[in-house]
Short mmCIF file of C-alpha atoms in Angstrom, two decimals:
data_model
loop_
_atom_site.label_atom_id
_atom_site.label_comp_id
_atom_site.label_asym_id
_atom_site.label_seq_id
_atom_site.Cartn_x
_atom_site.Cartn_y
_atom_site.Cartn_z
CA MET W 22 -19.65 -4.37 -2.80
CA ILE W 23 -16.58 -4.62 -0.72
CA LYS W 24 -16.27 -1.43 1.82
CA ASN W 25 -13.78 -0.02 3.77
CA LEU W 26 -10.89 -2.48 2.59
CA LEU W 27 -8.26 -1.91 4.91
CA ALA W 28 -5.03 -1.48 2.84
CA LEU W 29 -2.50 -4.54 2.88
CA ILE W 30 -4.97 -7.06 4.44
CA LEU W 31 -5.75 -8.78 1.22
CA LEU W 32 -7.11 -12.33 3.04
CA ILE W 33 -9.28 -13.17 6.14
CA SER W 34 -10.12 -16.36 5.61
CA SER W 35 -10.64 -19.79 8.04
CA VAL W 36 -8.38 -21.07 4.74
CA ALA W 37 -4.97 -19.57 4.09
CA SER W 38 -5.20 -19.40 0.11
CA VAL W 39 -1.54 -19.25 -0.76
CA CYS W 40 0.68 -21.20 -2.42
CA ALA W 41 4.72 -21.02 -0.69
CA THR W 42 5.04 -22.94 2.17
CA PRO W 43 4.48 -21.08 5.70
CA VAL W 44 7.46 -21.04 8.26
CA VAL W 45 6.19 -21.23 11.58
CA LEU W 46 7.18 -18.49 14.00
CA TRP W 47 5.24 -19.54 16.88
CA GLN W 48 3.42 -22.33 18.12
CA SER W 49 1.69 -22.85 21.62
CA ASP W 50 1.57 -25.34 23.42
CA SER W 51 -2.15 -25.29 24.02
CA PRO W 52 -5.05 -25.77 21.38
CA GLU W 53 -6.86 -23.41 22.99
CA GLY W 54 -3.98 -20.58 22.17
CA VAL W 55 -3.05 -17.47 24.48
CA SER W 56 -5.16 -14.73 25.26
CA VAL W 57 -4.20 -11.13 23.78
CA SER W 58 -6.09 -8.30 25.40
CA TRP W 59 -5.16 -4.51 25.78
CA VAL W 60 -3.26 -5.28 29.14
CA ALA W 61 -1.68 -8.83 27.85
CA ALA W 62 -0.32 -8.32 24.48
CA GLY W 63 1.11 -11.87 22.06
CA PRO W 64 4.12 -13.10 21.78
CA THR W 65 6.85 -11.37 20.47
CA ILE W 66 8.55 -12.43 17.25
CA SER W 67 12.26 -11.07 17.44
CA ALA W 68 14.11 -9.65 14.47
CA GLU W 69 16.32 -12.17 13.94
CA GLN W 70 12.91 -15.09 13.23
CA CYS W 71 11.81 -11.87 10.74
CA ALA W 72 15.75 -12.02 8.72
CA ASP W 73 14.03 -13.41 5.42
CA PHE W 74 11.34 -10.85 5.14
CA THR W 75 10.77 -9.62 1.86
CA GLY W 76 7.85 -6.70 0.76
CA GLY W 77 4.90 -9.49 -0.37
CA GLY W 78 5.44 -11.95 2.04
CA LYS W 79 2.60 -11.99 4.58
CA ILE W 80 2.18 -12.82 8.31
CA GLU W 81 -0.77 -15.05 9.30
CA VAL W 82 -1.98 -15.16 12.67
CA SER W 83 -4.17 -18.64 13.58
CA VAL W 84 -6.99 -17.24 15.92
CA ALA W 85 -8.38 -19.96 18.12
CA SER W 86 -11.49 -18.26 19.32
CA CYS W 87 -12.20 -14.47 20.05
CA ASN W 88 -14.87 -11.91 21.50
CA SER W 89 -17.86 -10.30 19.58
CA GLY W 90 -15.88 -7.32 19.17
CA ALA W 91 -11.81 -8.52 19.03
CA VAL W 92 -9.53 -6.28 17.32
CA VAL W 93 -6.12 -8.02 16.07
CA ILE W 94 -3.14 -5.58 15.60
CA LEU W 95 0.52 -6.33 14.56
CA THR W 96 2.93 -3.61 16.73
CA LYS W 97 6.35 -3.15 16.33
CA GLY W 98 8.56 -5.00 18.59
CA ASP W 99 9.72 -2.14 20.33
CA TRP W 100 6.23 -0.57 21.28
CA SER W 101 6.64 2.68 18.73
CA SER W 102 3.58 1.95 16.17
CA ASP W 103 1.79 -0.58 14.51
CA LEU W 104 3.78 -2.94 12.27
CA CYS W 105 0.15 -3.11 10.07
CA PRO W 106 -3.13 -1.73 10.36
CA ALA W 107 -5.90 -3.06 12.94
CA VAL W 108 -8.15 -5.68 11.74
CA ASN W 109 -11.86 -5.38 13.35
CA ASN W 110 -14.67 -7.29 13.81
CA ILE W 111 -13.17 -10.47 13.51
CA GLY W 112 -15.86 -11.99 15.70
CA ASP W 113 -17.79 -12.42 12.44
CA LEU W 114 -15.51 -15.38 10.97
CA THR W 115 -15.94 -18.35 11.62
CA MET W 116 -13.41 -19.71 14.35
CA PRO W 117 -10.50 -20.92 13.89
CA ALA W 118 -9.48 -18.45 11.58
CA THR W 119 -6.76 -16.98 10.04
CA VAL W 120 -6.12 -13.67 9.69
CA THR W 121 -3.31 -12.87 7.09
CA PHE W 122 -1.40 -9.47 6.95
CA SER W 123 0.49 -8.66 3.37
CA LEU W 124 3.91 -6.67 4.23
CA THR W 125 4.96 -3.96 1.71
CA PRO W 126 8.77 -3.27 1.75
CA ALA W 127 8.80 -0.66 4.07
CA GLN W 128 6.63 -2.99 6.76
CA ALA W 129 9.21 -6.00 5.72
CA LYS W 130 12.05 -3.82 6.78
CA SER W 131 10.55 -2.94 10.25
CA ALA W 132 10.43 -6.27 11.00
CA ARG W 133 13.53 -6.92 10.19
CA GLU W 134 15.00 -4.46 12.39
CA LEU W 135 12.26 -4.74 15.38
CA GLY W 136 10.31 -7.70 15.30
CA PHE W 137 7.14 -7.46 16.50
CA PHE W 138 3.98 -8.99 18.21
CA PRO W 139 0.20 -9.05 18.49
CA PHE W 140 -2.00 -7.04 20.50
CA GLY W 141 -5.50 -5.52 20.23
CA ASN W 142 -7.81 -7.24 22.61
CA GLY W 143 -10.48 -10.38 23.22
CA TYR W 144 -8.86 -13.22 21.13
CA ASN W 145 -6.81 -15.81 21.18
CA ILE W 146 -3.94 -17.62 18.86
CA SER W 147 -2.49 -20.62 18.59
CA ARG W 148 0.10 -19.82 15.68
CA ILE W 149 2.26 -17.31 14.06
CA SER W 150 3.39 -18.10 10.44
CA TYR W 151 5.51 -16.49 7.96
CA VAL W 152 4.49 -16.86 4.38
CA PRO W 153 7.23 -15.70 1.63
CA SER W 154 6.63 -13.68 -1.20
CA GLU W 155 6.30 -15.43 -4.10
CA THR W 156 6.51 -12.40 -6.40
CA GLU W 157 8.74 -9.07 -6.14
CA VAL W 158 7.41 -5.87 -4.95
CA ASP W 159 7.88 -2.53 -6.00
CA PRO W 160 9.79 -0.52 -3.60
CA ASP W 161 7.70 2.06 -3.56
CA ALA W 162 4.13 0.04 -2.72
CA ILE W 163 2.34 1.28 -0.15
CA TRP W 164 -0.50 -1.27 -1.06
CA PHE W 165 -0.23 -4.11 -3.60
CA GLY W 166 -2.72 -7.41 -4.27
CA SER W 167 -5.07 -7.67 -6.82
CA GLU W 168 -8.35 -5.88 -6.30
CA ASP W 169 -11.22 -7.14 -9.18
CA CYS W 170 -13.29 -3.97 -9.61
CA ARG W 171 -14.41 -5.15 -13.13
CA ASN W 172 -17.92 -6.27 -11.71
CA ASP W 173 -18.44 -4.33 -9.00
CA TRP W 174 -17.54 -1.05 -7.28
CA LYS W 175 -15.01 -1.15 -5.01
CA ASN W 176 -12.69 0.29 -1.90
CA ILE W 177 -8.84 0.65 -1.10
CA ASP W 178 -8.47 2.76 1.77
CA LEU W 179 -4.94 3.88 3.03
CA PRO W 180 -4.04 5.24 6.66
CA ALA W 181 -2.66 8.61 7.10
CA SER W 182 0.62 6.97 8.42
CA PHE W 183 1.07 5.55 5.01
CA PHE W 184 1.62 9.09 3.94
CA ALA W 185 4.19 10.30 6.94
CA ASP W 186 6.99 11.51 3.99
CA ALA W 187 4.66 12.99 0.78
CA LYS W 188 5.40 16.01 -0.43
CA ALA W 189 4.53 18.32 -3.32
CA GLY W 190 6.24 16.42 -6.51
CA ASP W 191 5.66 12.96 -5.09
CA LYS W 192 3.13 11.09 -7.63
CA LEU W 193 0.62 8.71 -6.61
CA VAL W 194 0.65 5.69 -9.36
CA PHE W 195 -1.43 3.49 -9.67
CA VAL W 196 -0.72 0.08 -11.52
CA THR W 197 -3.77 -1.37 -13.00
CA SER W 198 -4.87 -4.51 -15.62
CA ASP W 199 -7.36 -5.78 -17.61
CA ARG W 200 -9.06 -2.99 -18.03
CA GLY W 201 -12.89 -3.37 -19.36
CA PRO W 202 -14.88 -0.95 -21.89
CA GLU W 203 -15.84 1.43 -18.56
CA VAL W 204 -13.26 2.52 -16.46
CA ILE W 205 -13.85 4.79 -13.39
CA MET W 206 -11.33 5.85 -10.96
CA GLN W 207 -11.93 7.84 -8.00
CA PRO W 208 -9.21 8.79 -5.70
CA ILE W 209 -10.14 10.73 -2.42
CA ILE W 210 -7.98 12.41 0.17
CA GLY W 211 -9.80 12.15 3.40
CA ASN W 212 -12.61 9.38 2.69
CA TRP W 213 -15.90 10.09 2.32
CA GLY W 214 -16.82 13.84 1.76
CA GLY W 215 -13.27 15.06 1.44
CA ILE W 216 -10.59 16.29 -1.36
CA VAL W 217 -11.55 14.73 -5.00
CA LEU W 218 -8.64 14.29 -7.38
CA ASN W 219 -9.96 14.58 -10.70
CA SER W 220 -8.18 15.38 -13.81
CA VAL W 221 -10.89 17.40 -15.57
CA ASP W 222 -10.29 19.99 -13.01
CA ASN W 223 -6.29 19.21 -13.15
CA PRO W 224 -5.27 17.46 -16.14
CA GLU W 225 -2.02 18.78 -15.90
CA LEU W 226 -1.37 16.83 -12.59
CA PHE W 227 -2.51 13.63 -14.16
CA THR W 228 -0.59 11.12 -16.62
CA THR W 229 -1.41 7.59 -18.38
CA GLU W 230 1.45 5.13 -19.86
CA GLY W 231 -0.18 1.88 -20.58
CA ASP W 232 -1.04 0.50 -17.80
CA LEU W 233 -0.05 2.80 -15.34
CA ILE W 234 -1.81 6.11 -14.49
CA SER W 235 -0.13 8.38 -11.77
CA ILE W 236 -1.18 11.86 -9.91
CA THR W 237 1.80 14.97 -9.13
CA LEU W 238 0.79 15.75 -5.24
CA THR W 239 0.43 19.70 -4.50
CA ASP W 240 1.39 21.00 -1.34
CA GLN W 241 -2.38 20.90 -0.67
CA TRP W 242 -2.63 17.22 -0.74
CA ALA W 243 0.43 16.03 0.53
CA ASP W 244 -0.25 17.42 3.93
CA LYS W 245 -4.28 16.05 3.78
CA LEU W 246 -2.90 12.71 3.17
CA LYS W 247 -0.67 13.13 5.69
CA GLU W 248 -3.46 14.01 7.74
CA LYS W 249 -6.79 12.21 6.53
CA GLY W 250 -5.24 9.24 4.49
CA PHE W 251 -6.85 8.14 1.28
CA VAL W 252 -9.42 5.88 -0.19
CA LEU W 253 -9.61 5.08 -4.15
CA GLN W 254 -13.07 4.11 -5.23
CA ALA W 255 -12.62 1.33 -8.81
CA TYR W 256 -14.84 -0.15 -11.11
CA GLY W 257 -14.17 -1.88 -14.29
CA VAL W 258 -10.49 -2.23 -14.00
CA VAL W 259 -8.01 -4.81 -11.75
CA ILE W 260 -6.11 -2.89 -9.54
CA ASN W 261 -2.30 -4.85 -8.63
CA GLU W 262 -0.74 -1.83 -6.60
CA ILE W 263 -0.57 1.60 -5.45
CA ARG W 264 2.95 3.37 -5.06
CA LEU W 265 4.15 6.67 -3.14
CA VAL W 266 7.03 7.51 -5.89
CA THR W 267 9.48 10.46 -5.45
CA PRO W 268 10.49 11.71 -9.10
CA GLY W 269 14.50 12.14 -9.20
CA GLY W 270 15.05 8.66 -7.27
CA ASP W 271 14.37 5.58 -8.90
CA THR W 272 11.33 6.36 -11.35
CA THR W 273 11.91 3.77 -13.80
CA SER W 274 8.22 2.61 -11.95
CA ILE W 275 6.85 5.03 -12.85
CA ILE W 276 7.58 4.94 -16.67
CA GLY W 277 7.27 1.52 -17.13
CA ILE W 278 7.67 1.11 -20.58
CA GLY W 279 10.63 -0.22 -22.80
CA ALA W 280 11.55 1.87 -25.15
CA ASP W 281 14.78 3.21 -26.43
CA SER W 282 16.25 5.98 -24.33
CA ASN W 283 18.15 7.74 -26.64
CA ASN W 284 15.62 8.31 -29.35
CA ALA W 285 12.89 8.96 -26.74
CA PRO W 286 11.54 12.73 -27.05
CA VAL W 287 12.92 14.51 -24.12
CA GLU W 288 10.51 15.98 -21.55
CA TYR W 289 10.80 18.33 -18.17
CA PHE W 290 9.55 18.87 -15.06
CA ASN W 291 9.84 21.54 -12.39
CA LEU W 292 10.33 20.38 -8.69
CA ASN W 293 6.49 20.14 -8.25
CA GLY W 294 6.38 17.10 -10.72
CA LEU W 295 4.83 19.76 -13.41
CA ARG W 296 5.72 19.76 -17.08
CA VAL W 297 8.02 22.75 -18.45
CA GLU W 298 7.70 23.38 -22.36
CA ASN W 299 10.90 25.65 -22.12
CA PRO W 300 12.81 25.52 -19.29
CA SER W 301 15.45 27.97 -17.88
CA ASN W 302 17.05 29.68 -15.09
CA GLY W 303 16.22 26.90 -12.69
CA ILE W 304 16.33 23.11 -11.71
CA PHE W 305 14.53 20.33 -13.94
CA ILE W 306 13.53 17.28 -14.06
CA ARG W 307 15.00 15.77 -17.57
CA ARG W 308 12.81 12.53 -18.81
CA GLN W 309 13.70 10.81 -21.79
CA GLY W 310 12.38 7.45 -22.20
CA ASP W 311 13.53 5.26 -19.23
CA LYS W 312 15.98 7.81 -17.62
CA VAL W 313 15.20 10.48 -15.07
CA THR W 314 18.02 13.04 -14.17
CA LYS W 315 18.16 16.48 -12.11
CA VAL W 316 19.59 18.98 -14.19
CA VAL W 317 20.78 22.59 -13.96
CA LEU W 318 19.89 24.95 -16.62
#
């Protein structure tokens, strides 16, 4: 069982398993590479070099050697914050190794605007490359990949920073596939010992439409996500994407169905995302098929 899977880091191996051709952003003049430590960051990759970055693309950091407790981080070019979560314990890998960071649309945008550089401690890098995306990633995605949980329990961890803009009424949407006869998905806010989200206690906040499972956030849940982050335990299913979606925006990704909108039933929700049977005297979200609008009744 894979524990503590870092969000958005889909591969850490000595051989990169990708089909697209990597674009070399930086190459060391020496096979020993350049040392990276808390007092000496790696080479800066400019915003201009990141101009073609898109969600789904991958940054590959080739590690020539490292200490046992080495930590690899990608930091935004203005030093404001990390671009991607840290990868710890790369000393357990066989050197040379490649650490791959997969980018969400928001991370790709930050790289295009600010550039980035490797940071952390205790390793030498020989090359930094970018692998273009071969698939389209939803703009609201905060995690994507293909976590195969069909035959084993696996965890997907998302740090609190991914939920900085979360608010009541937003939806956590899980895109799944290849469901087996027994599917268990256990979302937990704040990791182990945190708030367990389940449809038994809160049926009105959970919806399932085809391969999409969504959870409408309450004020408490949104606040705790900002503070504690999130972990998804799953079994018997493949998790392909996790989105944080604000209803009333581009919500066609939530609906995900091809029904004729003109003939589909009309549903109303309040601004907290709760279904309303007989809406009146207020502002509501109107949904019919794949069309979502804000209305005043």
